[in-house]
Amino acid sequence: MSSSWVVLAFCCLGQLCAGNSLKPQIAAPQLATNNPTLTTVALEKPFCMFDSSLHPNKSYVIYLYAMKETASAISSLVTDNSGKPLDSTFHQTSGGQLGPYKAALFDVPNCASPPKLADVGDVNKVSDVLKQYLFRVGDDGTCLYDPNFLAVCNPPLAPDTTYRFKYVLLDSTEGIMKAQTLWSDPIKTRRVKIPLKIDTWPGRRSGDMIVITSILSVLVFLLLAGFLASVGSKDSSAETRCMSQTIQQSEPRPQLSSE
């Protein structure tokens, strides 16, 4: 793995680069391939985003809210009149259709001591490093149907649907919001492809597939031709034997003399 793009990607992760926009960002493609998927979106965690709002001897956590883009601007608020973050759930908001729901809760990322970039090149450590830098919305397929699940539910998103996301900094001691990001840019999950609409035209196939298809077609043709030739040869041989037997039976046999 090239060290140059790794350093560049992690510099931009969590708004570490200058000119941050203070809103959730979709994960860089070098770090999260096939993103978004049909039901998930990988986001960068808010590294260094809330540092100016953090104070010593205080405890903080991050809330992540999600909502569909079709939700009205009036319903996009994530706090009540007292400044306390809403505890709206996926069910209560019809999956974000009626307003934002709380999709995640995690510790404030440590901007002063992020994971070691050198560990990204280690196959045994890269998974843990990415988990510290990224969060995948929609990654829990069981929490909605588990009656004993008490944590924040992060159920799958809807395919072919546009969402927005927001991070909120919560003072755990006072239970009130201390800071928040803007809503993210619209992010759309992938569309389900209908089998009848999948393009099977040879022009969309790779060169290897075309060569293999051509070879198989020729082999099938040769096998069919050989089979027909074999059947024709057997029929001709049988007809020859039949005609020979008929000629032999029709020839007059010599009569023996009685003398």
CSV table of N, CA, C and O in Angstrom, one decimal, residues 176-222:
chain,number,residue,atom,x,y,z
A,176,ILE,N,-26.5,18.0,27.9
A,176,ILE,CA,-26.9,19.0,26.9
A,176,ILE,C,-25.9,19.0,25.8
A,176,ILE,O,-24.8,18.7,25.9
A,177,MET,N,-26.4,19.6,24.7
A,177,MET,CA,-25.6,19.7,23.5
A,177,MET,C,-24.6,20.9,23.7
A,177,MET,O,-25.0,22.0,24.1
A,178,LYS,N,-23.3,20.6,23.3
A,178,LYS,CA,-22.3,21.7,23.4
A,178,LYS,C,-21.9,22.2,22.0
A,178,LYS,O,-21.5,23.4,21.9
A,179,ALA,N,-22.1,21.4,21.0
A,179,ALA,CA,-21.8,21.8,19.6
A,179,ALA,C,-22.4,20.8,18.7
A,179,ALA,O,-22.7,19.7,19.0
A,180,GLN,N,-22.5,21.2,17.4
A,180,GLN,CA,-23.0,20.3,16.4
A,180,GLN,C,-22.4,20.8,15.0
A,180,GLN,O,-22.0,21.9,14.8
A,181,THR,N,-22.4,19.8,14.1
A,181,THR,CA,-22.0,20.1,12.7
A,181,THR,C,-23.2,20.6,11.9
A,181,THR,O,-24.4,20.5,12.4
A,182,LEU,N,-23.0,21.0,10.7
A,182,LEU,CA,-24.0,21.2,9.7
A,182,LEU,C,-24.5,19.8,9.3
A,182,LEU,O,-23.8,18.8,9.5
A,183,TRP,N,-25.6,19.8,8.6
A,183,TRP,CA,-26.1,18.5,8.0
A,183,TRP,C,-25.1,18.2,6.8
A,183,TRP,O,-24.7,19.2,6.1
A,184,SER,N,-24.8,17.0,6.6
A,184,SER,CA,-23.9,16.6,5.5
A,184,SER,C,-24.6,16.9,4.1
A,184,SER,O,-25.8,17.2,4.1
A,185,ASP,N,-23.8,16.9,3.1
A,185,ASP,CA,-24.3,16.9,1.8
A,185,ASP,C,-25.2,15.7,1.5
A,185,ASP,O,-25.0,14.7,2.2
A,186,PRO,N,-26.1,15.7,0.6
A,186,PRO,CA,-26.9,14.5,0.3
A,186,PRO,C,-26.1,13.3,-0.1
A,186,PRO,O,-25.2,13.5,-0.9
A,187,ILE,N,-26.3,12.2,0.5
A,187,ILE,CA,-25.6,11.0,0.1
A,187,ILE,C,-26.7,9.9,-0.2
A,187,ILE,O,-27.5,9.6,0.7
A,188,LYS,N,-26.6,9.3,-1.4
A,188,LYS,CA,-27.6,8.4,-1.8
A,188,LYS,C,-27.1,6.9,-1.8
A,188,LYS,O,-26.0,6.7,-2.3
A,189,THR,N,-27.9,6.0,-1.2
A,189,THR,CA,-27.5,4.6,-1.2
A,189,THR,C,-27.7,4.1,-2.7
A,189,THR,O,-28.4,4.7,-3.5
A,190,ARG,N,-27.2,2.9,-2.9
A,190,ARG,CA,-27.2,2.4,-4.3
A,190,ARG,C,-28.6,1.8,-4.6
A,190,ARG,O,-29.4,1.4,-3.7
A,191,ARG,N,-28.8,1.6,-5.9
A,191,ARG,CA,-30.1,1.1,-6.4
A,191,ARG,C,-30.0,-0.4,-6.6
A,191,ARG,O,-29.0,-0.9,-7.1
A,192,VAL,N,-31.1,-1.1,-6.3
A,192,VAL,CA,-31.1,-2.5,-6.6
A,192,VAL,C,-31.3,-2.7,-8.1
A,192,VAL,O,-32.2,-2.1,-8.7
A,193,LYS,N,-30.4,-3.6,-8.7
A,193,LYS,CA,-30.5,-3.8,-10.1
A,193,LYS,C,-31.5,-5.0,-10.4
A,193,LYS,O,-31.4,-6.1,-9.8
A,194,ILE,N,-32.5,-4.7,-11.3
A,194,ILE,CA,-33.5,-5.8,-11.6
A,194,ILE,C,-32.8,-6.7,-12.6
A,194,ILE,O,-32.2,-6.2,-13.6
A,195,PRO,N,-32.8,-8.0,-12.4
A,195,PRO,CA,-32.1,-9.0,-13.3
A,195,PRO,C,-32.4,-8.7,-14.8
A,195,PRO,O,-31.5,-8.8,-15.6
A,196,LEU,N,-33.7,-8.4,-15.2
A,196,LEU,CA,-34.0,-8.2,-16.6
A,196,LEU,C,-33.3,-7.0,-17.2
A,196,LEU,O,-33.2,-6.9,-18.4
A,197,LYS,N,-32.9,-6.1,-16.3
A,197,LYS,CA,-32.3,-4.9,-16.8
A,197,LYS,C,-30.7,-4.9,-16.7
A,197,LYS,O,-30.1,-4.0,-17.1
A,198,ILE,N,-30.2,-6.1,-16.3
A,198,ILE,CA,-28.7,-6.2,-16.3
A,198,ILE,C,-28.2,-6.3,-17.7
A,198,ILE,O,-28.7,-7.2,-18.5
A,199,ASP,N,-27.3,-5.5,-18.1
A,199,ASP,CA,-26.8,-5.5,-19.4
A,199,ASP,C,-25.9,-6.7,-19.7
A,199,ASP,O,-24.9,-6.9,-19.1
A,200,THR,N,-26.4,-7.6,-20.7
A,200,THR,CA,-25.6,-8.7,-21.1
A,200,THR,C,-25.0,-8.6,-22.4
A,200,THR,O,-24.5,-9.6,-23.0
A,201,TRP,N,-25.1,-7.4,-23.0
A,201,TRP,CA,-24.5,-7.2,-24.4
A,201,TRP,C,-23.0,-7.5,-24.4
A,201,TRP,O,-22.3,-7.1,-23.5
A,202,PRO,N,-22.5,-8.2,-25.4
A,202,PRO,CA,-21.1,-8.6,-25.4
A,202,PRO,C,-20.2,-7.4,-25.3
A,202,PRO,O,-19.0,-7.5,-24.8
A,203,GLY,N,-20.6,-6.2,-25.8
A,203,GLY,CA,-19.8,-5.0,-25.7
A,203,GLY,C,-19.5,-4.6,-24.2
A,203,GLY,O,-18.5,-3.9,-24.0
A,204,ARG,N,-20.3,-5.1,-23.3
A,204,ARG,CA,-20.0,-4.8,-21.9
A,204,ARG,C,-19.2,-5.9,-21.2
A,204,ARG,O,-18.9,-5.8,-20.0
A,205,ARG,N,-18.8,-7.0,-22.0
A,205,ARG,CA,-18.1,-8.0,-21.4
A,205,ARG,C,-16.6,-7.8,-21.5
A,205,ARG,O,-16.2,-7.1,-22.4
A,206,SER,N,-15.8,-8.5,-20.8
A,206,SER,CA,-14.3,-8.3,-20.9
A,206,SER,C,-13.8,-9.1,-22.1
A,206,SER,O,-14.5,-10.0,-22.6
A,207,GLY,N,-12.6,-8.8,-22.5
A,207,GLY,CA,-12.0,-9.6,-23.6
A,207,GLY,C,-11.9,-11.0,-23.3
A,207,GLY,O,-12.1,-11.9,-24.2
A,208,ASP,N,-11.5,-11.4,-22.1
A,208,ASP,CA,-11.3,-12.8,-21.7
A,208,ASP,C,-12.7,-13.6,-21.9
A,208,ASP,O,-12.7,-14.7,-22.3
A,209,MET,N,-13.7,-12.9,-21.4
A,209,MET,CA,-15.0,-13.6,-21.5
A,209,MET,C,-15.4,-13.8,-23.0
A,209,MET,O,-16.0,-14.9,-23.3
A,210,ILE,N,-15.1,-12.9,-23.9
A,210,ILE,CA,-15.5,-13.0,-25.3
A,210,ILE,C,-14.7,-14.2,-25.9
A,210,ILE,O,-15.2,-15.0,-26.7
A,211,VAL,N,-13.4,-14.3,-25.6
A,211,VAL,CA,-12.5,-15.4,-26.1
A,211,VAL,C,-13.0,-16.7,-25.6
A,211,VAL,O,-13.2,-17.7,-26.4
A,212,ILE,N,-13.4,-16.8,-24.3
A,212,ILE,CA,-13.9,-18.1,-23.8
A,212,ILE,C,-15.2,-18.5,-24.4
A,212,ILE,O,-15.4,-19.7,-24.8
A,213,THR,N,-16.1,-17.5,-24.6
A,213,THR,CA,-17.4,-17.8,-25.2
A,213,THR,C,-17.2,-18.3,-26.7
A,213,THR,O,-17.8,-19.2,-27.1
A,214,SER,N,-16.2,-17.7,-27.4
A,214,SER,CA,-16.0,-18.1,-28.8
A,214,SER,C,-15.4,-19.5,-28.9
A,214,SER,O,-15.8,-20.3,-29.7
A,215,ILE,N,-14.5,-19.8,-28.0
A,215,ILE,CA,-13.9,-21.1,-28.0
A,215,ILE,C,-15.0,-22.2,-27.7
A,215,ILE,O,-15.0,-23.3,-28.3
A,216,LEU,N,-15.8,-21.9,-26.7
A,216,LEU,CA,-16.9,-22.9,-26.3
A,216,LEU,C,-17.8,-23.1,-27.5
A,216,LEU,O,-18.3,-24.2,-27.7
A,217,SER,N,-18.1,-22.0,-28.2
A,217,SER,CA,-19.0,-22.1,-29.3
A,217,SER,C,-18.5,-23.0,-30.4
A,217,SER,O,-19.1,-23.8,-31.0
A,218,VAL,N,-17.1,-22.8,-30.7
A,218,VAL,CA,-16.5,-23.7,-31.7
A,218,VAL,C,-16.5,-25.1,-31.3
A,218,VAL,O,-16.7,-26.0,-32.1
A,219,LEU,N,-16.2,-25.4,-30.0
A,219,LEU,CA,-16.1,-26.8,-29.6
A,219,LEU,C,-17.5,-27.4,-29.7
A,219,LEU,O,-17.6,-28.6,-30.1
A,220,VAL,N,-18.5,-26.7,-29.3
A,220,VAL,CA,-19.9,-27.3,-29.4
A,220,VAL,C,-20.2,-27.6,-30.9
A,220,VAL,O,-20.8,-28.6,-31.2
A,221,PHE,N,-19.8,-26.7,-31.8
A,221,PHE,CA,-20.0,-26.9,-33.2
A,221,PHE,C,-19.3,-28.2,-33.7
A,221,PHE,O,-19.9,-29.0,-34.5
A,222,LEU,N,-18.0,-28.3,-33.3
A,222,LEU,CA,-17.2,-29.5,-33.8
A,222,LEU,C,-17.8,-30.8,-33.2
A,222,LEU,O,-17.9,-31.8,-33.9
